[in-house]
PDB file of C-alpha atoms in Angstrom:
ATOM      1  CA  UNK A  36     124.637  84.524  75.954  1.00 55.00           C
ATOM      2  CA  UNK A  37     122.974  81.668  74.204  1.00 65.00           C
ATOM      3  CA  UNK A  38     122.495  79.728  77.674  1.00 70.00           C
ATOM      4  CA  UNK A  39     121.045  82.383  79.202  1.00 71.00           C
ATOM      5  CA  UNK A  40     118.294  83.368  76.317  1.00 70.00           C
ATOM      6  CA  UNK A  41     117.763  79.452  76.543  1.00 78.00           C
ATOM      7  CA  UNK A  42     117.320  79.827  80.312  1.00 80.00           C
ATOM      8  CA  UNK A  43     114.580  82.729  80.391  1.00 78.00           C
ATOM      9  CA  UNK A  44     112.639  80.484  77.732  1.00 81.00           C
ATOM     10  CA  UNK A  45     112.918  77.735  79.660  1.00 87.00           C
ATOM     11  CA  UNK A  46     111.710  79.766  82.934  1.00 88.00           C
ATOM     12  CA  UNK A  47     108.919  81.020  80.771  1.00 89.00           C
ATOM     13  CA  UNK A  48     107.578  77.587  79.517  1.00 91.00           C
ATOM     14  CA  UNK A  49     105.370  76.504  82.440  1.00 92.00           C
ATOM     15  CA  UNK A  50     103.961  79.706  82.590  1.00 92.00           C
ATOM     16  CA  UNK A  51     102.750  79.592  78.992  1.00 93.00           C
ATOM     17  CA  UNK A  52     101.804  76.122  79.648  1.00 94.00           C
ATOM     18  CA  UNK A  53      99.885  77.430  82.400  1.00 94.00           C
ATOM     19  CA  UNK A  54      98.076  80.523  81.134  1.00 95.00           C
ATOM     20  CA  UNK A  55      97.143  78.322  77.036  1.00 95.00           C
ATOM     21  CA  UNK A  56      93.406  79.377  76.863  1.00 96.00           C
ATOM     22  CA  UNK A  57      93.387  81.839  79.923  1.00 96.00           C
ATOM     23  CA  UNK A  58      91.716  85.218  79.315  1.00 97.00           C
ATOM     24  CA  UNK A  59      93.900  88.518  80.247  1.00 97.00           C
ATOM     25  CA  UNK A  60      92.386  92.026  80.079  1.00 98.00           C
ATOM     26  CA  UNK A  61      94.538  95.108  79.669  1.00 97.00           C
ATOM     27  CA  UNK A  62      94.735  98.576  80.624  1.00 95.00           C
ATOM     28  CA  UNK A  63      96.745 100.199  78.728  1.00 93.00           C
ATOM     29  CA  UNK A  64      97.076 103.592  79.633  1.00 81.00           C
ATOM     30  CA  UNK A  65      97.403 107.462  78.080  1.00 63.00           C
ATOM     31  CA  UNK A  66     100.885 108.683  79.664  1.00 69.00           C
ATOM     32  CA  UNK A  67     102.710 105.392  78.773  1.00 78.00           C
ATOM     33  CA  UNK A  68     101.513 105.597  74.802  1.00 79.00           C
ATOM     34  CA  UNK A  69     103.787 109.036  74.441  1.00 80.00           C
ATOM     35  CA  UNK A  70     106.692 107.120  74.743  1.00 83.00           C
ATOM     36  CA  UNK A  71     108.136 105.291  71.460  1.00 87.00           C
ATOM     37  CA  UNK A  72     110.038 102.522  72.959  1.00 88.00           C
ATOM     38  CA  UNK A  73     107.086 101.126  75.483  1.00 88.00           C
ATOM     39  CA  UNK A  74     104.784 101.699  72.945  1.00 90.00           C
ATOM     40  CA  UNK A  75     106.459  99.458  70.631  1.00 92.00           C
ATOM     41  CA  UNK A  76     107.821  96.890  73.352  1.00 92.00           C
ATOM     42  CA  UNK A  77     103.778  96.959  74.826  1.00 94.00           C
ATOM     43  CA  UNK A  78     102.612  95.894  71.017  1.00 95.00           C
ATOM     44  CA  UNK A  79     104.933  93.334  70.425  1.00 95.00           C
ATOM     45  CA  UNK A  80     104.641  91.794  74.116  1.00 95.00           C
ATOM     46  CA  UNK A  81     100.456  91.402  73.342  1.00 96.00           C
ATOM     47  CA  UNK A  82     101.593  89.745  70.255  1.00 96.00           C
ATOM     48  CA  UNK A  83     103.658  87.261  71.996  1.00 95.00           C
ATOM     49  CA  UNK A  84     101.247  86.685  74.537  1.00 96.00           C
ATOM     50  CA  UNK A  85      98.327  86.485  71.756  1.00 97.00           C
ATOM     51  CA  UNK A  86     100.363  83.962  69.560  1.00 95.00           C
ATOM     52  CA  UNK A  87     101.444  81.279  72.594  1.00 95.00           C
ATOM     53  CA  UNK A  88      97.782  81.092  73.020  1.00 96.00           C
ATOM     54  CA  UNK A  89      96.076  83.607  75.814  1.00 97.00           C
ATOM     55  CA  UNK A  90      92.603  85.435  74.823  1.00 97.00           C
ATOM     56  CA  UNK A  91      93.124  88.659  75.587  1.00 98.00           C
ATOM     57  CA  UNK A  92      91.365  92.190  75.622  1.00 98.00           C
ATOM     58  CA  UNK A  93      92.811  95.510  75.762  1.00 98.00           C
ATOM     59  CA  UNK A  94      91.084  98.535  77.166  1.00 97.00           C
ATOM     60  CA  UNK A  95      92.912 101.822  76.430  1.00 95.00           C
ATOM     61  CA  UNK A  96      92.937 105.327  78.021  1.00 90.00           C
ATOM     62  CA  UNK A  97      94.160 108.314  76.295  1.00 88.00           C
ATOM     63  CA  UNK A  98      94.131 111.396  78.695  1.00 85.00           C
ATOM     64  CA  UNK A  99      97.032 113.506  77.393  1.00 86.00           C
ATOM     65  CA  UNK A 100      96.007 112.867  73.428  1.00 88.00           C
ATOM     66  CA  UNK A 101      92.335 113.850  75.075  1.00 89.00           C
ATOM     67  CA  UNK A 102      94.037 117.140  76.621  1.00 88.00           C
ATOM     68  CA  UNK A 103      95.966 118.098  73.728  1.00 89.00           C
ATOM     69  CA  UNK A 104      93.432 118.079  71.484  1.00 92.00           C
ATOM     70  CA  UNK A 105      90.864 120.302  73.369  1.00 90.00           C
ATOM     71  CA  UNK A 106      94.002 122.764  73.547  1.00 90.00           C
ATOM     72  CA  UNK A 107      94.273 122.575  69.611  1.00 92.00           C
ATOM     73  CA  UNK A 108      90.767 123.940  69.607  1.00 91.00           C
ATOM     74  CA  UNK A 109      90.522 126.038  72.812  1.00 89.00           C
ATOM     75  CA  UNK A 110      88.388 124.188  75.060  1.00 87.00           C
ATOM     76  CA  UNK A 111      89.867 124.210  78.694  1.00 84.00           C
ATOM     77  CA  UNK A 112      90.722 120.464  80.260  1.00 80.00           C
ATOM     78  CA  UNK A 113      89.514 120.660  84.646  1.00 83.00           C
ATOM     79  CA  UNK A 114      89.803 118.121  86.571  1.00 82.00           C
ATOM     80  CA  UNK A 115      88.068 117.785  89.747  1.00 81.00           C
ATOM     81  CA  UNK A 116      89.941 114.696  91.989  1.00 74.00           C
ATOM     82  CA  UNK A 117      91.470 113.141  88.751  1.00 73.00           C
ATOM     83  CA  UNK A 118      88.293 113.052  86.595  1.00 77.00           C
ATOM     84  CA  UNK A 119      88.175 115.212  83.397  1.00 84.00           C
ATOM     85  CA  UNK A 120      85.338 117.853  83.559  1.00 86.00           C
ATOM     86  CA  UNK A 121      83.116 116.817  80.471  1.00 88.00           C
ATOM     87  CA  UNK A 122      80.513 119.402  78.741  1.00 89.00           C
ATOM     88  CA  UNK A 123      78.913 118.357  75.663  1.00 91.00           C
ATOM     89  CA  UNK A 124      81.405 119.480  73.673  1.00 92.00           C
ATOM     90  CA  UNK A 125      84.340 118.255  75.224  1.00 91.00           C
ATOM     91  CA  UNK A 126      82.517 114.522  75.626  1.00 92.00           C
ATOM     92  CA  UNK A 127      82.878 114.861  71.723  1.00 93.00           C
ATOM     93  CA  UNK A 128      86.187 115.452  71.369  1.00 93.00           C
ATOM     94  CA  UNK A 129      86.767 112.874  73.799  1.00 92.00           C
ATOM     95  CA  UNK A 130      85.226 110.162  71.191  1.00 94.00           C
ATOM     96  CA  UNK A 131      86.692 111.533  68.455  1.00 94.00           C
ATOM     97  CA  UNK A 132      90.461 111.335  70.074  1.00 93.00           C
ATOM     98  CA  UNK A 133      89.755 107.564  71.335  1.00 92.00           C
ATOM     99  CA  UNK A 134      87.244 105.713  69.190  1.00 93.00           C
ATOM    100  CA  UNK A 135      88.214 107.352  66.268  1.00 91.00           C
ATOM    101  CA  UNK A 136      91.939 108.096  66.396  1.00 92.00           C
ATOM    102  CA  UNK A 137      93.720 106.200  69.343  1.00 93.00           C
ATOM    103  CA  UNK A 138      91.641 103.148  69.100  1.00 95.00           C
ATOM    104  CA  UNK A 139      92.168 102.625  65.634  1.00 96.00           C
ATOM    105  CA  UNK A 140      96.195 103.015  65.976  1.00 94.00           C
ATOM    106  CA  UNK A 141      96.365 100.453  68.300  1.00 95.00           C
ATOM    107  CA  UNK A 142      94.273  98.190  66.683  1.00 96.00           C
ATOM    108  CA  UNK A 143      96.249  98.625  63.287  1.00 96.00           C
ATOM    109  CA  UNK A 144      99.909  98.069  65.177  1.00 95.00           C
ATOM    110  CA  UNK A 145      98.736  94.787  65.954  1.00 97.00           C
ATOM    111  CA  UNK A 146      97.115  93.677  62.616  1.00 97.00           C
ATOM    112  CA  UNK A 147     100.777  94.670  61.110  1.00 96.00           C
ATOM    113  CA  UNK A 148     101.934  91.713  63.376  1.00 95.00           C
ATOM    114  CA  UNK A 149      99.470  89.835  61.697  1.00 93.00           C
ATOM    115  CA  UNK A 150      97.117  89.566  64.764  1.00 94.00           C
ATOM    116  CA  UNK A 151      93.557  90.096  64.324  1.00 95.00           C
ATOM    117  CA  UNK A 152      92.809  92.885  66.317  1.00 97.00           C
ATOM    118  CA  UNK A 153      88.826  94.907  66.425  1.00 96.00           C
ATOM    119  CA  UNK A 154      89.367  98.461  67.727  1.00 97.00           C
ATOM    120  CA  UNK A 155      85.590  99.423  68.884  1.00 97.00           C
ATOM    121  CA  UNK A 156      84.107 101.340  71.274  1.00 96.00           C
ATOM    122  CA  UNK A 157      81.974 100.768  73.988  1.00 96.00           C
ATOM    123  CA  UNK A 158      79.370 101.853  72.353  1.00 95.00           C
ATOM    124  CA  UNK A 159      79.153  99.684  69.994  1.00 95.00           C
ATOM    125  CA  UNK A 160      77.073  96.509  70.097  1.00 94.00           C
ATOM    126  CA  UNK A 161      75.853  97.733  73.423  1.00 94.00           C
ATOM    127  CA  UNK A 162      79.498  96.848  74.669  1.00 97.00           C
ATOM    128  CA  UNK A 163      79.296  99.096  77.967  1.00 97.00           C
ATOM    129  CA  UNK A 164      75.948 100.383  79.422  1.00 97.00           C
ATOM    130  CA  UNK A 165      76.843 103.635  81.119  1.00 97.00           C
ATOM    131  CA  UNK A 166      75.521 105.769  83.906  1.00 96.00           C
ATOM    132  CA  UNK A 167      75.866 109.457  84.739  1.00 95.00           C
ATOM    133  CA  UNK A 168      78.640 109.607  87.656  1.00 93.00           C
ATOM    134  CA  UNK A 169      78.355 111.844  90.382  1.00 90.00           C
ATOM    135  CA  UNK A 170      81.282 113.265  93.003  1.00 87.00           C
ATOM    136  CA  UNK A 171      80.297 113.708  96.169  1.00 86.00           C
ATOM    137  CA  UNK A 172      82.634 116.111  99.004  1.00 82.00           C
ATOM    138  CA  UNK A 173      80.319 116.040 102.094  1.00 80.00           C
ATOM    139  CA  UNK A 174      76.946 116.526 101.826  1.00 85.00           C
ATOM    140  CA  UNK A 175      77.516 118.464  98.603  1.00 87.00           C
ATOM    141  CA  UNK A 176      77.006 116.594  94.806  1.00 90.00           C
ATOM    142  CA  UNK A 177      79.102 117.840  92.371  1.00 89.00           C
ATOM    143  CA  UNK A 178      78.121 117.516  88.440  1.00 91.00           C
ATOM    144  CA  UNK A 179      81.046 116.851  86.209  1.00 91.00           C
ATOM    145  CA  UNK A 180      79.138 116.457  83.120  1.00 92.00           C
ATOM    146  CA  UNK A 181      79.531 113.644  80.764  1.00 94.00           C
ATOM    147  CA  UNK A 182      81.647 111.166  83.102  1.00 94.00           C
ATOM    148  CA  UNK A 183      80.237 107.997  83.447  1.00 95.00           C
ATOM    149  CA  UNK A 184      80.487 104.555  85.103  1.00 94.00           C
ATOM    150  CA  UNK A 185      79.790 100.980  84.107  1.00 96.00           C
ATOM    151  CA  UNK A 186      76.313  99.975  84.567  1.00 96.00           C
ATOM    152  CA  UNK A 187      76.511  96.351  82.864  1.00 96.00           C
ATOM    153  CA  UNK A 188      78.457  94.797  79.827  1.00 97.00           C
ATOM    154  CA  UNK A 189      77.770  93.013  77.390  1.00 97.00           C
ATOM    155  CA  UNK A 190      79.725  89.496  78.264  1.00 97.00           C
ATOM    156  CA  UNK A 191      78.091  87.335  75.090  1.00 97.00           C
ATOM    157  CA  UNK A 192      79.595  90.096  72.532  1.00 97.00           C
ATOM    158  CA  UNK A 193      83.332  89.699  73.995  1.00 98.00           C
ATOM    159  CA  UNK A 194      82.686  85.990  74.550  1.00 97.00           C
ATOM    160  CA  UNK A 195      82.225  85.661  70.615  1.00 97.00           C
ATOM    161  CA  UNK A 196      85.015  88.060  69.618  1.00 97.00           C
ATOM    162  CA  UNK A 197      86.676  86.023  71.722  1.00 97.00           C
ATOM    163  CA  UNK A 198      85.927  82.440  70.436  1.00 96.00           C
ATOM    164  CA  UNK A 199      86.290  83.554  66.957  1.00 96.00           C
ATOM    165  CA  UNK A 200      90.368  84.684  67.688  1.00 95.00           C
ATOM    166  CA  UNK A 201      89.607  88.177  67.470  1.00 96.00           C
ATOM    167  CA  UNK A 202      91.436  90.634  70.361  1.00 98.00           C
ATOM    168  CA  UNK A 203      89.086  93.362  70.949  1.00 98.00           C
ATOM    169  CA  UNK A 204      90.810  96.580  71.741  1.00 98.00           C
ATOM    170  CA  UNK A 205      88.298  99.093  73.890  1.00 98.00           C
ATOM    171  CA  UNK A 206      88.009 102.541  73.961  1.00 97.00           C
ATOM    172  CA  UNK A 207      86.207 103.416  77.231  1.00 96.00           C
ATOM    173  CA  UNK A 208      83.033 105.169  75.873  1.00 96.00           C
ATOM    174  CA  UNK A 209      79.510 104.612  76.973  1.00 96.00           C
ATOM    175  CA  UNK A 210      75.746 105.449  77.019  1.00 94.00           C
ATOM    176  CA  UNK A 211      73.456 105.276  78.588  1.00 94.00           C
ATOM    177  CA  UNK A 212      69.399 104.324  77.466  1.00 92.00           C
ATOM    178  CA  UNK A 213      68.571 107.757  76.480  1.00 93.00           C
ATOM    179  CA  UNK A 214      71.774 107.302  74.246  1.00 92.00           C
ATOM    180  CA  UNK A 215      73.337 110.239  76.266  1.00 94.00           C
ATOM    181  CA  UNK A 216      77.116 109.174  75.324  1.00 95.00           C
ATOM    182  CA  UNK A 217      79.601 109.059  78.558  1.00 96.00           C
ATOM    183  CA  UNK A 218      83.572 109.397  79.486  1.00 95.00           C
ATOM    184  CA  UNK A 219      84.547 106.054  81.427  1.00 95.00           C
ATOM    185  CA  UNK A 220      87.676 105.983  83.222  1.00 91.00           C
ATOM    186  CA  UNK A 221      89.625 103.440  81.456  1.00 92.00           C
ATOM    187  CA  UNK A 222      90.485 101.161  84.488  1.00 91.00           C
ATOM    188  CA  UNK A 223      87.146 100.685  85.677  1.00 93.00           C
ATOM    189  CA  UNK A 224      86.079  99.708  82.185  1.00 96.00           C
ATOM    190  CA  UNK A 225      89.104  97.374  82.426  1.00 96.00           C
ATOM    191  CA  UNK A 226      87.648  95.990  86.000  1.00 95.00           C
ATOM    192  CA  UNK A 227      84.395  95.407  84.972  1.00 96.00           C
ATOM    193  CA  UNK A 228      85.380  93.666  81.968  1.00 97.00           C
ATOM    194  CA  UNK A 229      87.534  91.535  83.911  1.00 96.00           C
ATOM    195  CA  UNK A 230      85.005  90.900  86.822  1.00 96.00           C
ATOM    196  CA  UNK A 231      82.250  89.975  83.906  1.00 96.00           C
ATOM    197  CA  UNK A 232      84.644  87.266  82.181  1.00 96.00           C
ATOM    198  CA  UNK A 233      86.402  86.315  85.572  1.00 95.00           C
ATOM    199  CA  UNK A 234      89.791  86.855  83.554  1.00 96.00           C
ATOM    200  CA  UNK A 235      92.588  85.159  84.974  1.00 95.00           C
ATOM    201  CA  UNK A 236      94.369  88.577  85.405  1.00 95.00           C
ATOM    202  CA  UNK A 237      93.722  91.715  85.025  1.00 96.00           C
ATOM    203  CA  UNK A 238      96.788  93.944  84.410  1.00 95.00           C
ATOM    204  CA  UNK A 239      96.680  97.968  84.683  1.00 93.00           C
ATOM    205  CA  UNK A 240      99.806  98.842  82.988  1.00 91.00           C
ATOM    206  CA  UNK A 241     100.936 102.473  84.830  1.00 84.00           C
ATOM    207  CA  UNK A 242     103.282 104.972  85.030  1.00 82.00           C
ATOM    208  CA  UNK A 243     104.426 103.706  88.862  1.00 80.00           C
ATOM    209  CA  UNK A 244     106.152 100.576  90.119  1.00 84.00           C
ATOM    210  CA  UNK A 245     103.583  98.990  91.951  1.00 84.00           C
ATOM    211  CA  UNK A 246     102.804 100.043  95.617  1.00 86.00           C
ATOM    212  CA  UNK A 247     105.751 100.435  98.294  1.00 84.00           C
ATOM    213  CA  UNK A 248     105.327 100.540 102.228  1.00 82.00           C
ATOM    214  CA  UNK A 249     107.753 103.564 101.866  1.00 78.00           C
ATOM    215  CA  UNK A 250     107.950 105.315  98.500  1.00 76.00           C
ATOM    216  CA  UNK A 251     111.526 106.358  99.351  1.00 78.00           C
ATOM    217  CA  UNK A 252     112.431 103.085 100.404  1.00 82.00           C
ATOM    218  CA  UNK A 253     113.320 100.492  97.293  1.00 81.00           C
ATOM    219  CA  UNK A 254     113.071  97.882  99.877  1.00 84.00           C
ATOM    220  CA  UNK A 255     109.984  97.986 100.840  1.00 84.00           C
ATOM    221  CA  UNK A 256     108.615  97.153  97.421  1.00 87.00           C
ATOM    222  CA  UNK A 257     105.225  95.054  97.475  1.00 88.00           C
ATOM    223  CA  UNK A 258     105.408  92.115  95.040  1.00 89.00           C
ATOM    224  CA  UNK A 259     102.352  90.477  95.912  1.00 89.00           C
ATOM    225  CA  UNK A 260      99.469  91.062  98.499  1.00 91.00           C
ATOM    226  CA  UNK A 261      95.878  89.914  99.361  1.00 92.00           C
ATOM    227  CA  UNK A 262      93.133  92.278  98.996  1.00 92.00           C
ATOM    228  CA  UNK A 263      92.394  92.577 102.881  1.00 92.00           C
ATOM    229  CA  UNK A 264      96.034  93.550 102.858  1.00 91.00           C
ATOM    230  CA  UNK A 265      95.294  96.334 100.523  1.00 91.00           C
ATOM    231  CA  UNK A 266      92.400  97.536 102.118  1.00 92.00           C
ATOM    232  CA  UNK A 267      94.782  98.289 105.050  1.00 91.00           C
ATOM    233  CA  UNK A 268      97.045  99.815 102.940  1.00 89.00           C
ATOM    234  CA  UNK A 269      94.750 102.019 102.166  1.00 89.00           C
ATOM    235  CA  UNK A 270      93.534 102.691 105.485  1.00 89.00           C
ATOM    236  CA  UNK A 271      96.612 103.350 107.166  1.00 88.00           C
ATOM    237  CA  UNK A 272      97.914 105.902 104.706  1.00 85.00           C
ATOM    238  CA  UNK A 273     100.553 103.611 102.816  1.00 85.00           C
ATOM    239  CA  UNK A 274      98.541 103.897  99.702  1.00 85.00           C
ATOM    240  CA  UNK A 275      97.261 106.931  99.192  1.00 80.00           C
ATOM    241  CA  UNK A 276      96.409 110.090  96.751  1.00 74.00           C
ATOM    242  CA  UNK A 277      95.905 109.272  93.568  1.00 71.00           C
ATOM    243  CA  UNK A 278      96.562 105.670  94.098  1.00 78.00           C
ATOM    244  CA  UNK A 279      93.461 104.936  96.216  1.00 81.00           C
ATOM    245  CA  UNK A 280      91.049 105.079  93.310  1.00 79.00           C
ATOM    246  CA  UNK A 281      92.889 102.270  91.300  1.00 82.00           C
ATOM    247  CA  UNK A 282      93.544 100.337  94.220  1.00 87.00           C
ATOM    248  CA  UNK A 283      90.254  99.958  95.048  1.00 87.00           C
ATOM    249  CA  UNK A 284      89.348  99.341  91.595  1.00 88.00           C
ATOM    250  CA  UNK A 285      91.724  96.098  91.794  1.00 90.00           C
ATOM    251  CA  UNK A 286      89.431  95.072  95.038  1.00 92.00           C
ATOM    252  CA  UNK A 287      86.504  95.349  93.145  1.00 91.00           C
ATOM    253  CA  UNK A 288      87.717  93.582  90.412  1.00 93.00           C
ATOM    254  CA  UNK A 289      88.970  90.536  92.770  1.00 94.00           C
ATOM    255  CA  UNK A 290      85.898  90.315  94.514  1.00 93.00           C
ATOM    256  CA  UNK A 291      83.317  90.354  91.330  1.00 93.00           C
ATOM    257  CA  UNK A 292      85.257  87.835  89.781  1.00 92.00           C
ATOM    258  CA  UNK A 293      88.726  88.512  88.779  1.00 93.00           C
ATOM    259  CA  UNK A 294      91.514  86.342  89.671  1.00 93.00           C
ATOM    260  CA  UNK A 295      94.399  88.390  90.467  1.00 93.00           C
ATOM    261  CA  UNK A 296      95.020  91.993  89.561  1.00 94.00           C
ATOM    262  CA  UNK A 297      98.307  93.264  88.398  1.00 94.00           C
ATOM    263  CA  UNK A 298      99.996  96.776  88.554  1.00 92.00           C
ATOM    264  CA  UNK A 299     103.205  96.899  86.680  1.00 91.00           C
ATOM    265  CA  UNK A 300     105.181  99.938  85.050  1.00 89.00           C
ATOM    266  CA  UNK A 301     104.217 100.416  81.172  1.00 87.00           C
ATOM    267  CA  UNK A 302     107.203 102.720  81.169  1.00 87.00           C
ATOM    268  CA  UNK A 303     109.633  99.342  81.734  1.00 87.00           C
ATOM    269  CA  UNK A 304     110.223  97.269  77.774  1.00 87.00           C
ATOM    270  CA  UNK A 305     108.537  94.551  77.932  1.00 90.00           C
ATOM    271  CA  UNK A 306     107.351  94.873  81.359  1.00 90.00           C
ATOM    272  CA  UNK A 307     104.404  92.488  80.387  1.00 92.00           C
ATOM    273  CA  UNK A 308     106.559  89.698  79.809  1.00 92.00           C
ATOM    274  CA  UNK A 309     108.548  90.202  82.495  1.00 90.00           C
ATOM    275  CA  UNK A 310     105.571  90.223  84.926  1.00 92.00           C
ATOM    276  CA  UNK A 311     104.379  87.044  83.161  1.00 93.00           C
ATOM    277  CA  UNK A 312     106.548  84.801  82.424  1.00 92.00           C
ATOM    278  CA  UNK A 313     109.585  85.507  85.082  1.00 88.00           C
ATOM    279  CA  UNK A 314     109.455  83.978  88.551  1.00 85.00           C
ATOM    280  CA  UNK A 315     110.523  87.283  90.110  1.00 80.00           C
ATOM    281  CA  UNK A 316     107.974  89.189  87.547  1.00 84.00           C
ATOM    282  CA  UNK A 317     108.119  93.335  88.258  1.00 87.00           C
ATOM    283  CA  UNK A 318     105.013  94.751  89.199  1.00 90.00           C
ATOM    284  CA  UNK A 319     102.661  94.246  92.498  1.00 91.00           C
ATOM    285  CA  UNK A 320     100.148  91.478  92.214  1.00 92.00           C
ATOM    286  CA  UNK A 321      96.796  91.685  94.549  1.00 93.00           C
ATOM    287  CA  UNK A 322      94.863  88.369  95.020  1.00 90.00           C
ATOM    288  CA  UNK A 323      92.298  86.651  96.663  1.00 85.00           C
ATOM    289  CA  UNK A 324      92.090  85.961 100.132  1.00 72.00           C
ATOM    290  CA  UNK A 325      94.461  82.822 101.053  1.00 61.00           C
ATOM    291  CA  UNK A 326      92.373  79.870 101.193  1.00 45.00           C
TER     292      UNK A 326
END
């Protein structure tokens, strides 16, 4: 037993070696946070990760805390294709549950650890400039209230956090110049954050394995892929649904700046580690194009 805990750490040294000084940003989303073990296994894998050296930054989402709240006080959650329906009032909620309550329990679960962790939100210090998003089905343009997307970020405020050994953990909240305030979908927030700082990875921790050619074949698991290889993917059905959205997202991210995207399982213990520091790692990592 000895020889093989010896073994993992000594598969696990070049990588830390490699990544000393890199910059990693996070997604770290709603569904995986309900469950105890991950939870704890997630905080104590950024602590490892924070201590052997890497910057990192965690953006957070916080959809079914979002959901059961407006429930509590009798506001109806729609969705229209994934994105929560936000009126005035249920934008506030949505600030209240993740600046003021998720954020801030993140944050502290890492300062126990004795890691300096900032839980803020993006709206403050200008973090993320937001714009009203629209949906569009045809020629029609649909209005789902309060839903935003990134219009710019503010790169010199995360630079400093950064050089000063803070982690900054991000609720994805916006406004925009009129100070309207804005839901962001967390893993855009994450991609733009990551494109602005050209992290060395971005990693959306999710509630699936990665992507498959066949979803009922184990087999045909994807560990790694280029982003042209993606795209087809995409376009010939093998990712698709709900999927499509945050695959495209890890284009985008790859192609503003980004260095490799990774999609792992947040449900897995210590799935970060695993994806990190292991040869095999677990999740599906999309890169460049092969030089």
């Amino acid at each position: 037993m000895n020889e093989e805990k010896a073994a993992i750490l000594v598969e696990a040294l070049p990588y830390i070696k490699k990544f000393r000084g890199k910059t990693f940003v996070i997604k770290y989303g709603g569904s995986i946070m309900r469950n105890e073990e991950a939870k704890k296994a997630f905080i104590e894998d950024v602590v490892l990760l924070k201590l052997v050296g890497i910057h990192l930054i965690i953006i957070h989402g916080g959809g079914p805390n979002i959901s059961s709240m407006l429930d509590q006080l009798g506001l109806e959650s729609r969705f229209v294709d994934g994105l929560r329906v936000t009126d005035q009032k249920a934008v506030e909620v949505v600030e209240m549950v993740l600046s003021g309550s998720v954020n801030k329990e993140i944050a502290a679960d890492l300062c126990r650890h004795g890691i300096t962790a900032l839980g803020i939100s993006g709206r403050d210090g200008n973090l993320i400039q937001a714009q009203k998003k629209y949906l569009y089905k045809g020629n029609e343009k649909i209005d789902i209230g309060y839903v935003g997307e990134v219009k710019d970020v503010n790169k010199k405020l995360l630079l400093d956090l950064l050089e000063k050994e803070q982690l900054p953990v991000i609720s994805p909240v916006g406004c925009d110049e009129e100070g309207h305030i804005y839901n962001i979908n967390a893993d855009y927030v994450a991609s733009a954050i990551g494109s602005v700082l050209e992290a060395e990875k971005l990693i959306l921790l999710t509630d699936i394995e990665g992507i498959y050619k066949d979803i009922n074949d184990p087999e045909s698991f994807i560990s790694s892929a280029t982003i042209s290889e993606v795209r087809g993917y995409i376009e010939t059905g093998v990712i698709k649904g709900g999927m499509i959205p945050k695959a495209e997202c890890c284009i985008e991210a790859i192609e503003k700046g980004a260095k490799n995207v990774h999609l792992i399982d947040g449900r897995k213990e210590h799935s970060l580690l695993l994806e990190i520091f292991t040869n095999a790692g677990i999740g599906t990592m999309i890169r460049g194009e092969e030089m």
